[in-house]
Amino acid sequence: MKLLKPIVLIALLLAANLATAASGIPAVPFEKYTLPNGLQVILHVDHSTPIVSVNVWYHVGSKNERPGRTGFAHLFEHMMFQGSKHHDTDYFAPLQEAGGNINGSTNQDRTNYFETVPANYLELALWMEADRMGFLLPAMSQEKLDNQRDVVKNERRQSYENRPYGLVQETILAAIYPAEHPYSWPTIGSMADIDNASREDVAGFFRRYYHPANASLCIAGDFDPAVAKRLVAKYFGPIPAGPKVEKISPMPARLKEAKRIRMADRVGLPRLYLAWPTVPYFAPDEPALDVLADVLTAGKTSRLEKTLVREKQLAQEVMAGQMSQEIAGMFMIVATARPGHTLEELEAAILDEIRRVQQQPPTGEEVTRTVNRLETQLIRSLETVHGHGGRADTLNLYNVLTGDPGYQSKEFERYLKVTPTDVQRAAEKYLGPVYLALEVVPGKETKIEPDLRIALAEQQAKLAAGGTEPASPPETDVADQSPWKALPSPGPTPKLNLPPFHREKLSNGMELLVVEKHALPTVALNLVFPVGRTAEPPSKLGLAGLTAAVWDEGTKTRTAEQIADELAGLGASLSCSTDWNTSAVRLFTLKRHLPAALAVYADVLRNPVFPERELAREKNILLGRLIQARNEPTILAMLAVGPTLYGPDHPYGQPPFGTPKTLASLAQADLADFYRGHFRPEQATLIAVGDVTPAELTAELEKALGGWKSEAADLPQEQLPPLPAPKPTRIVLVDKPGSAQSVITVAQVGPQRTSPDYYALSVMNTLFGGQFMSRLNMNLREAKGYTYGARSTFDWRIRQPGPFLAYSSVQTAVTAPALTEFLKEYRGITGAQPVQPAELDFGKAYLVRAFPADFETSGQIAGHLETLVEFRLPDDYFNAYIPRIDAVTADDVIDAAKKHIDLDRQAIIIVADRENVEPELRKLPAGKNLEAVRFDDNFRLVPAGNLKGNAP
């Protein structure tokens, strides 16, 4: 419903000890208290999984900055992971060794940090959070500050400058809000401000805002409240309260006149952004605006989706949202033009639909569908205590913004009261003729039209003339040092009880795996077929993906709109997808709606007709996405991996989404034949997780699907050609002129998922590039400051081995040095830098201790069972995982790396501005075998020609 605010308006339901709110929505039990130093503490107990989440909100975001000092809140998000007085090294290390999942985020209103750890590591998590709250500054060296400045710059290049439409947000903020408004600059801030900030500037910002009296701590999960209270008092209690932070009053924006900005960007398709200033969080009209956004763009039969995407086919996609924040808000509609159509057409059609809502309220059915969809989303979000939108985070959200962690019940009541007339009134009141229109069109350079350039220049002048920072309190220290002598040891290891699954079989031969999970009244059904992209004939690339896209667009008895409306009325969701190995059709529904939802699900599975009109529309959407892909450097890098490793004629070497030529040739008969020949019930496995028993679900499925029989002869998948012999190490340089960064990918064909070396390789990848503390990331990001992040992964496939990849987006100027560091780390993991006992213990502990958190939600459980089915793993695989990881030795890691990584046969793919990087790359040993390429019209790699001044 909202683009920024989490869709967790009441997402605080707990399976055990439920208390029913007045609205009929179960509410979460919690306890809140405040320490003498002002720290607000929220406790929420859930013993269902042996994990605990520690979540801290500081009520400071970019709106608390001042002109000339922007970006500080986001910079501190980075600095808070660089070590504190009693643990003056990387924050991630002890928590990841404990199996923790750690992160943080910053927006205009708050900065948030969280870690979810095994339940016996609660004390460690609290120790770490308290140490950086009370003792960050003694460890904040100039060297660390300079390093993280470089990391933030890389983040900006990756997330803003090297991403299509990446500069839109800051352009809209500067246009909607006056220069003195706290929302007028982006959270990442001005790079000039960050460059010019002294250590004392940054330290003053920390002392003012990062202290107990401006923080909210939530502990959620499997813990003893009495123990938690004692630990909170021990570690946080002695930290002194900082200065009072005055709350910023709401400052709604007002546009005096309509604004229109036209900017060029390296994009494939034009995109239109329409924005109206509206209301902040919890304003009386916020629910009606949220419902309005849903009526306009949520689902196939929503107003704008139906008109722009499906009927007139003017738009590739369209979305709307009420973007509420603490002191202001805006309503935004975003539409991407389909090839051959203009932004003027889009804008006219959008405004027509808005006028319709203003003149005639939406129907009661439209509003009811919104409420039903919201109910399911809310309940689904209740499954986890972890991360953004988890229960711990949501308790903090409501506590910080309203003072009441339990405000969710009142919040949902507001949405239940929304009427069609309320929605009409909100549209009339806020979506008037005075709005911002931002047009982004394809072009070589990002440009801002003169009127906005003047506004931005005026804003920068005001920034430069801004006053001085208010005096900061003196740096303080905590007198009692006894709790900080050493990291706390873990408690007894909690017992992990993996959920058992039950095997059944329907009368038509369909396998059934059922996991009972009665905590929430939901059911997830995932039907998996052993067919994916590799089953496509070479002349019909994109067939599997297009079949999945059109599968739910009509049956023998239901149109696409009827399917969408029936499911929306139930609050259920249905999706179809495909990958290299498998295809799946997934249903999620509330338990009480299972029979009705299952009737639609079964009809879609058994009776798709792939209507010509829907097929033509989906083909055009896919063709539009291919145009957009040409401007996505990371997508181009992945598209280059296949042909480089496997050759252009191998199925793994061909464009996974098809080409303009092959997509254009696909007809309705192709989809129907592909479906009849490959999607066979006797070859499929249905995975069910939720509030059902095997007996009751088998009975329901037998009624719905038992009569489904294959109607055509089995269409066997053709044998894949042999893998080509790997070539000597070489650089494939994909030219992307004007690219703000270089995307480096080092690739080679990996092993099979069923390799006996799987567990050793899992540990190896964890140490090499599989997590934040890996060798690759610590070198390129933390030591060198070349990148925002570097990772490695195995892309496991079934029929033949998939690739092993290491990748990162780096500053253009350090492309060659960064590649040198990549290859150094490869040499290290294959023996040049032996795995030390402590490093091995860290990697194994990270995998083993993080394992329980992978089975918290129904989606996670279903995903694991899909892996079991996909790779035909034994039923005891999950129970055997931990002992097999524990058994891996350092020699196993090095031996597996040597066996599966060939340093002399690596494919190095770099997507970059060739002119800026090729000369230095050619000086490297690998650069002696450098091929400059580009993608042709059908996404085949072809020579790019000679660069002036270089040899062929």
CSV table of N, CA and C in Angstrom, one decimal, residues 114-205:
chain,number,residue,atom,x,y,z
A,114,PHE,N,19.9,-3.8,13.6
A,114,PHE,CA,19.4,-5.0,14.1
A,114,PHE,C,20.3,-6.2,13.9
A,115,GLU,N,20.2,-7.1,14.8
A,115,GLU,CA,20.9,-8.4,14.6
A,115,GLU,C,19.9,-9.5,15.2
A,116,THR,N,19.8,-10.6,14.4
A,116,THR,CA,19.1,-11.7,14.9
A,116,THR,C,20.1,-12.9,15.0
A,117,VAL,N,20.1,-13.4,16.3
A,117,VAL,CA,21.1,-14.4,16.6
A,117,VAL,C,20.5,-15.6,17.3
A,118,PRO,N,21.2,-16.7,17.3
A,118,PRO,CA,20.7,-17.8,18.1
A,118,PRO,C,20.4,-17.4,19.5
A,119,ALA,N,19.3,-17.9,20.2
A,119,ALA,CA,18.8,-17.4,21.4
A,119,ALA,C,19.9,-17.4,22.5
A,120,ASN,N,20.9,-18.3,22.5
A,120,ASN,CA,22.0,-18.3,23.5
A,120,ASN,C,23.0,-17.2,23.3
A,121,TYR,N,22.9,-16.4,22.3
A,121,TYR,CA,23.8,-15.3,22.0
A,121,TYR,C,23.1,-13.9,22.3
A,122,LEU,N,22.0,-13.9,23.0
A,122,LEU,CA,21.4,-12.6,23.3
A,122,LEU,C,22.3,-11.7,24.0
A,123,GLU,N,23.1,-12.1,25.0
A,123,GLU,CA,24.0,-11.3,25.8
A,123,GLU,C,25.0,-10.6,24.9
A,124,LEU,N,25.5,-11.4,23.9
A,124,LEU,CA,26.5,-10.9,23.0
A,124,LEU,C,25.9,-9.7,22.2
A,125,ALA,N,24.7,-9.9,21.7
A,125,ALA,CA,24.1,-8.9,20.9
A,125,ALA,C,23.9,-7.6,21.7
A,126,LEU,N,23.4,-7.7,22.9
A,126,LEU,CA,23.2,-6.6,23.7
A,126,LEU,C,24.5,-5.9,24.1
A,127,TRP,N,25.5,-6.6,24.4
A,127,TRP,CA,26.9,-6.1,24.7
A,127,TRP,C,27.4,-5.3,23.5
A,128,MET,N,27.2,-5.8,22.3
A,128,MET,CA,27.7,-5.1,21.1
A,128,MET,C,26.9,-3.8,20.9
A,129,GLU,N,25.6,-3.9,21.0
A,129,GLU,CA,24.8,-2.7,20.7
A,129,GLU,C,25.1,-1.6,21.8
A,130,ALA,N,25.3,-2.0,23.0
A,130,ALA,CA,25.5,-1.1,24.1
A,130,ALA,C,26.9,-0.4,23.9
A,131,ASP,N,27.9,-1.2,23.5
A,131,ASP,CA,29.2,-0.7,23.4
A,131,ASP,C,29.3,0.4,22.3
A,132,ARG,N,28.6,0.2,21.2
A,132,ARG,CA,28.7,1.2,20.2
A,132,ARG,C,27.8,2.4,20.5
A,133,MET,N,26.7,2.2,21.3
A,133,MET,CA,25.9,3.3,21.8
A,133,MET,C,26.7,4.2,22.7
A,134,GLY,N,27.5,3.6,23.6
A,134,GLY,CA,28.2,4.4,24.7
A,134,GLY,C,29.6,4.7,24.4
A,135,PHE,N,30.2,4.0,23.4
A,135,PHE,CA,31.7,4.1,23.3
A,135,PHE,C,32.2,4.1,21.9
A,136,LEU,N,31.4,4.6,20.9
A,136,LEU,CA,31.8,4.6,19.5
A,136,LEU,C,32.9,5.6,19.3
A,137,LEU,N,32.8,6.8,19.9
A,137,LEU,CA,33.8,7.9,19.5
A,137,LEU,C,35.2,7.6,19.8
A,138,PRO,N,35.5,6.9,21.0
A,138,PRO,CA,37.0,6.7,21.2
A,138,PRO,C,37.6,5.8,20.2
A,139,ALA,N,36.8,5.0,19.4
A,139,ALA,CA,37.4,4.2,18.4
A,139,ALA,C,37.3,4.8,17.0
A,140,MET,N,36.6,5.9,16.9
A,140,MET,CA,36.4,6.5,15.5
A,140,MET,C,37.6,7.3,15.1
A,141,SER,N,38.5,6.6,14.4
A,141,SER,CA,39.7,7.3,13.9
A,141,SER,C,39.4,8.0,12.6
A,142,GLN,N,40.3,8.9,12.2
A,142,GLN,CA,40.3,9.5,10.9
A,142,GLN,C,40.4,8.5,9.8
A,143,GLU,N,41.2,7.5,10.0
A,143,GLU,CA,41.4,6.5,8.9
A,143,GLU,C,40.1,5.8,8.7
A,144,LYS,N,39.3,5.4,9.7
A,144,LYS,CA,38.0,4.7,9.5
A,144,LYS,C,37.0,5.7,8.8
A,145,LEU,N,37.1,6.9,9.3
A,145,LEU,CA,36.1,7.9,8.7
A,145,LEU,C,36.4,8.0,7.2
A,146,ASP,N,37.7,8.2,6.8
A,146,ASP,CA,38.0,8.3,5.4
A,146,ASP,C,37.6,7.1,4.6
A,147,ASN,N,37.8,5.9,5.2
A,147,ASN,CA,37.5,4.7,4.5
A,147,ASN,C,36.0,4.6,4.2
A,148,GLN,N,35.2,4.9,5.2
A,148,GLN,CA,33.7,4.8,5.0
A,148,GLN,C,33.2,5.9,4.1
A,149,ARG,N,33.9,7.0,4.1
A,149,ARG,CA,33.5,8.0,3.1
A,149,ARG,C,33.6,7.4,1.7
A,150,ASP,N,34.7,6.7,1.4
A,150,ASP,CA,34.9,6.1,0.1
A,150,ASP,C,33.8,5.0,-0.1
A,151,VAL,N,33.4,4.3,0.9
A,151,VAL,CA,32.4,3.3,0.8
A,151,VAL,C,31.1,3.9,0.4
A,152,VAL,N,30.8,5.1,1.1
A,152,VAL,CA,29.5,5.8,0.8
A,152,VAL,C,29.5,6.3,-0.6
A,153,LYS,N,30.6,6.8,-1.1
A,153,LYS,CA,30.7,7.3,-2.5
A,153,LYS,C,30.4,6.1,-3.4
A,154,ASN,N,31.0,4.9,-3.1
A,154,ASN,CA,30.7,3.8,-4.0
A,154,ASN,C,29.3,3.4,-3.9
A,155,GLU,N,28.6,3.5,-2.8
A,155,GLU,CA,27.2,3.2,-2.6
A,155,GLU,C,26.4,4.2,-3.5
A,156,ARG,N,26.8,5.5,-3.5
A,156,ARG,CA,26.1,6.4,-4.4
A,156,ARG,C,26.3,6.1,-5.8
A,157,ARG,N,27.5,5.8,-6.2
A,157,ARG,CA,27.7,5.4,-7.6
A,157,ARG,C,26.9,4.2,-8.0
A,158,GLN,N,26.8,3.2,-7.2
A,158,GLN,CA,26.1,2.0,-7.5
A,158,GLN,C,24.6,2.1,-7.4
A,159,SER,N,24.1,2.9,-6.4
A,159,SER,CA,22.7,2.9,-6.2
A,159,SER,C,22.0,4.1,-6.9
A,160,TYR,N,22.8,5.1,-7.2
A,160,TYR,CA,22.2,6.4,-7.9
A,160,TYR,C,22.8,6.6,-9.3
A,161,GLU,N,24.1,6.7,-9.4
A,161,GLU,CA,24.7,7.2,-10.7
A,161,GLU,C,24.8,6.1,-11.7
A,162,ASN,N,24.9,4.8,-11.3
A,162,ASN,CA,25.1,3.8,-12.3
A,162,ASN,C,23.8,2.9,-12.5
A,163,ARG,N,22.7,3.5,-12.0
A,163,ARG,CA,21.5,2.8,-12.1
A,163,ARG,C,20.5,3.6,-12.9
A,164,PRO,N,19.8,3.0,-13.9
A,164,PRO,CA,18.8,3.8,-14.6
A,164,PRO,C,17.8,4.4,-13.7
A,165,TYR,N,17.4,5.6,-13.9
A,165,TYR,CA,16.5,6.4,-13.1
A,165,TYR,C,17.0,6.6,-11.7
A,166,GLY,N,18.3,6.4,-11.5
A,166,GLY,CA,18.8,6.5,-10.1
A,166,GLY,C,18.9,7.8,-9.5
A,167,LEU,N,18.8,8.9,-10.4
A,167,LEU,CA,18.9,10.3,-9.8
A,167,LEU,C,17.5,10.9,-9.7
A,168,VAL,N,16.5,10.1,-9.9
A,168,VAL,CA,15.1,10.6,-9.8
A,168,VAL,C,14.8,11.1,-8.4
A,169,GLN,N,15.1,10.3,-7.4
A,169,GLN,CA,14.6,10.6,-6.0
A,169,GLN,C,15.1,12.0,-5.6
A,170,GLU,N,16.4,12.2,-5.8
A,170,GLU,CA,16.9,13.5,-5.3
A,170,GLU,C,16.4,14.7,-6.1
A,171,THR,N,16.1,14.4,-7.4
A,171,THR,CA,15.4,15.5,-8.2
A,171,THR,C,14.0,15.8,-7.7
A,172,ILE,N,13.3,14.7,-7.4
A,172,ILE,CA,11.9,15.0,-6.9
A,172,ILE,C,11.9,15.7,-5.5
A,173,LEU,N,12.8,15.2,-4.6
A,173,LEU,CA,12.8,15.9,-3.3
A,173,LEU,C,13.1,17.4,-3.4
A,174,ALA,N,14.1,17.7,-4.3
A,174,ALA,CA,14.5,19.1,-4.4
A,174,ALA,C,13.4,19.9,-5.1
A,175,ALA,N,12.5,19.3,-5.9
A,175,ALA,CA,11.5,20.0,-6.5
A,175,ALA,C,10.2,20.1,-5.7
A,176,ILE,N,9.9,19.1,-4.9
A,176,ILE,CA,8.7,19.1,-4.0
A,176,ILE,C,8.9,20.0,-2.8
A,177,TYR,N,10.1,19.9,-2.2
A,177,TYR,CA,10.3,20.6,-0.9
A,177,TYR,C,11.1,21.9,-1.1
A,178,PRO,N,10.8,22.9,-0.4
A,178,PRO,CA,11.7,24.1,-0.4
A,178,PRO,C,13.1,23.8,0.1
A,179,ALA,N,14.1,24.6,-0.2
A,179,ALA,CA,15.5,24.3,0.1
A,179,ALA,C,15.7,24.2,1.6
A,180,GLU,N,14.9,24.9,2.5
A,180,GLU,CA,15.1,24.8,3.9
A,180,GLU,C,14.4,23.6,4.5
A,181,HIS,N,13.6,22.9,3.8
A,181,HIS,CA,12.8,21.8,4.3
A,181,HIS,C,13.8,20.6,4.6
A,182,PRO,N,13.6,19.9,5.7
A,182,PRO,CA,14.5,18.8,6.0
A,182,PRO,C,14.4,17.6,5.1
A,183,TYR,N,13.4,17.5,4.2
A,183,TYR,CA,13.3,16.4,3.3
A,183,TYR,C,13.8,16.8,1.9
A,184,SER,N,14.4,18.0,1.8
A,184,SER,CA,14.7,18.5,0.4
A,184,SER,C,16.0,17.8,-0.1
A,185,TRP,N,16.8,17.1,0.7
A,185,TRP,CA,18.0,16.5,0.3
A,185,TRP,C,17.9,15.0,0.5
A,186,PRO,N,18.6,14.1,-0.3
A,186,PRO,CA,18.4,12.7,-0.1
A,186,PRO,C,19.2,12.2,1.1
A,187,THR,N,18.8,11.0,1.6
A,187,THR,CA,19.4,10.5,2.8
A,187,THR,C,20.9,10.3,2.6
A,188,ILE,N,21.4,9.9,1.5
A,188,ILE,CA,22.8,9.7,1.3
A,188,ILE,C,23.6,11.0,1.3
A,189,GLY,N,22.9,12.2,1.2
A,189,GLY,CA,23.5,13.5,1.4
A,189,GLY,C,24.3,13.9,0.2
A,190,SER,N,25.0,15.1,0.5
A,190,SER,CA,25.9,15.7,-0.5
A,190,SER,C,27.3,15.1,-0.3
A,191,MET,N,27.9,14.6,-1.4
A,191,MET,CA,29.2,14.1,-1.3
A,191,MET,C,30.2,15.3,-0.9
A,192,ALA,N,29.9,16.5,-1.3
A,192,ALA,CA,30.8,17.6,-0.9
A,192,ALA,C,30.7,17.8,0.6
A,193,ASP,N,29.5,17.7,1.2
A,193,ASP,CA,29.3,17.8,2.6
A,193,ASP,C,30.1,16.8,3.4
A,194,ILE,N,30.0,15.5,2.9
A,194,ILE,CA,30.7,14.4,3.6
A,194,ILE,C,32.2,14.6,3.4
A,195,ASP,N,32.6,15.0,2.2
A,195,ASP,CA,34.1,15.2,2.1
A,195,ASP,C,34.6,16.3,3.0
A,196,ASN,N,33.8,17.4,3.2
A,196,ASN,CA,34.3,18.5,3.9
A,196,ASN,C,34.1,18.4,5.4
A,197,ALA,N,33.4,17.3,5.9
A,197,ALA,CA,33.1,17.2,7.3
A,197,ALA,C,34.4,16.8,8.0
A,198,SER,N,34.6,17.4,9.1
A,198,SER,CA,35.8,17.0,10.0
A,198,SER,C,35.3,15.9,10.9
A,199,ARG,N,36.3,15.3,11.6
A,199,ARG,CA,36.0,14.3,12.6
A,199,ARG,C,35.1,14.9,13.7
A,200,GLU,N,35.4,16.1,14.1
A,200,GLU,CA,34.7,16.8,15.2
A,200,GLU,C,33.2,17.1,14.7
A,201,ASP,N,33.0,17.5,13.4
A,201,ASP,CA,31.7,17.7,12.9
A,201,ASP,C,30.9,16.4,13.1
A,202,VAL,N,31.5,15.3,12.7
A,202,VAL,CA,30.7,14.0,12.7
A,202,VAL,C,30.5,13.6,14.2
A,203,ALA,N,31.6,13.7,15.0
A,203,ALA,CA,31.4,13.4,16.4
A,203,ALA,C,30.4,14.2,17.1
A,204,GLY,N,30.3,15.4,16.8
A,204,GLY,CA,29.2,16.3,17.4
A,204,GLY,C,27.8,15.8,17.0
A,205,PHE,N,27.7,15.4,15.8
A,205,PHE,CA,26.4,14.8,15.4
A,205,PHE,C,26.0,13.6,16.2
